[in-house]
């Protein structure tokens, strides 16, 4: 039986996860197929129910469903519980287990960005969705003392802060309204900025004006496609150190692979596939657009933007 793993999100067509994971399955001779399922929120419960079928190893969950999927699985790991977000589902018999490998993926990427410098203690996070929750959990775990969340809809940032009430009791975790003057004041004090919004998936869009970026800031954009978002271009021009989301994608993907297969992920193969996708674009992966449209092969040109 050919096993199946699916990426469930909306949109999914531009994601590199499929190419990366399929290359890993093939390299290890695992008889499994990675599929892209484009599902709106109304279709999510049905999609998750299908994962209980014998042929499924599990799934990745991406934008915008990481929080919505929490009540649909049977058990959460500690990381998924701590964040309130799930990016990987594995199976134990008929039970679905919700994991969060974004936390570890981000930690490894942050270590690389910081390099030999001392780990900073103050960060600004843009966004309050599923990915931002993993970022905040990792920053708390890394000993950050002040983390400020800006989000288009303030109430979502406030809900995130409330969720981390206990684990962040020793530090200053706060939500602030997305006004340019407030953002400017916070950015002048911080050392690290992380874009965990989806703004930048469309070329040329950026979450913050270039003039707010000061030299020596460390700027991470979780978006990896395009590889150089407008935010990262502006940050490089302002002499900031920069990193896109590819390193995090690889790390979270390697942990996902190990949860589904029990085998060590072939990270060199996965990185090579990411290099290929970045240079030459995506090949023809199986994509299912659910009730919204017909099934067919994905094309990068059809995509509304990348997701994990
Ligand atoms: P999500 O749960 O849907 O959250 C989306 C976030 O983007 C929210 O904070 C939302 O703000 C904000 N946003 C969307 N459109 C906006 C706009 N026009 N203006 C301002 N803010 C806007 O998605 P997610 O799972 O957190 O993913 C967020 C991003 O991280 C995506 O680009 C995803 O691909 C990337 N990501 C990358 C990796 C990786 O491994 N590299 C892993 C995870 C996620 P509101 O709450 O106000 O709507």
Coordinates of N, CA, C and O in Angstrom, one line a residue, residues 50-51 98-99 160 216 237 251 270:
X50 N -10.6 12.4 7.4 CA -10.0 11.5 6.4 C -8.7 10.9 6.8 O -8.3 9.8 6.4
X51 N -7.9 11.7 7.6 CA -6.6 11.2 8.0 C -6.6 9.9 8.9 O -5.6 9.3 9.1
X98 N -1.5 15.7 17.6 CA -1.1 17.0 17.1 C 0.2 17.5 17.7 O 0.4 17.4 18.9
X99 N 1.2 17.8 16.8 CA 2.5 18.2 17.3 C 2.7 19.7 16.8 O 2.0 20.2 16.0
X160 N -3.3 35.9 22.1 CA -2.0 35.2 22.2 C -1.3 35.4 23.5 O -0.9 34.5 24.2
X216 N 22.0 47.1 12.4 CA 22.3 46.1 13.4 C 21.1 45.4 14.0 O 21.3 44.5 14.8
X237 N 19.4 46.6 3.0 CA 19.8 47.9 2.6 C 20.1 48.8 3.9 O 20.9 49.7 3.8
X251 N 14.0 22.6 9.0 CA 14.1 22.0 10.3 C 12.8 21.4 10.8 O 12.7 20.3 11.3
X270 N 16.8 16.9 1.4 CA 15.8 17.9 1.6 C 16.3 19.3 1.2 O 15.6 20.1 0.5

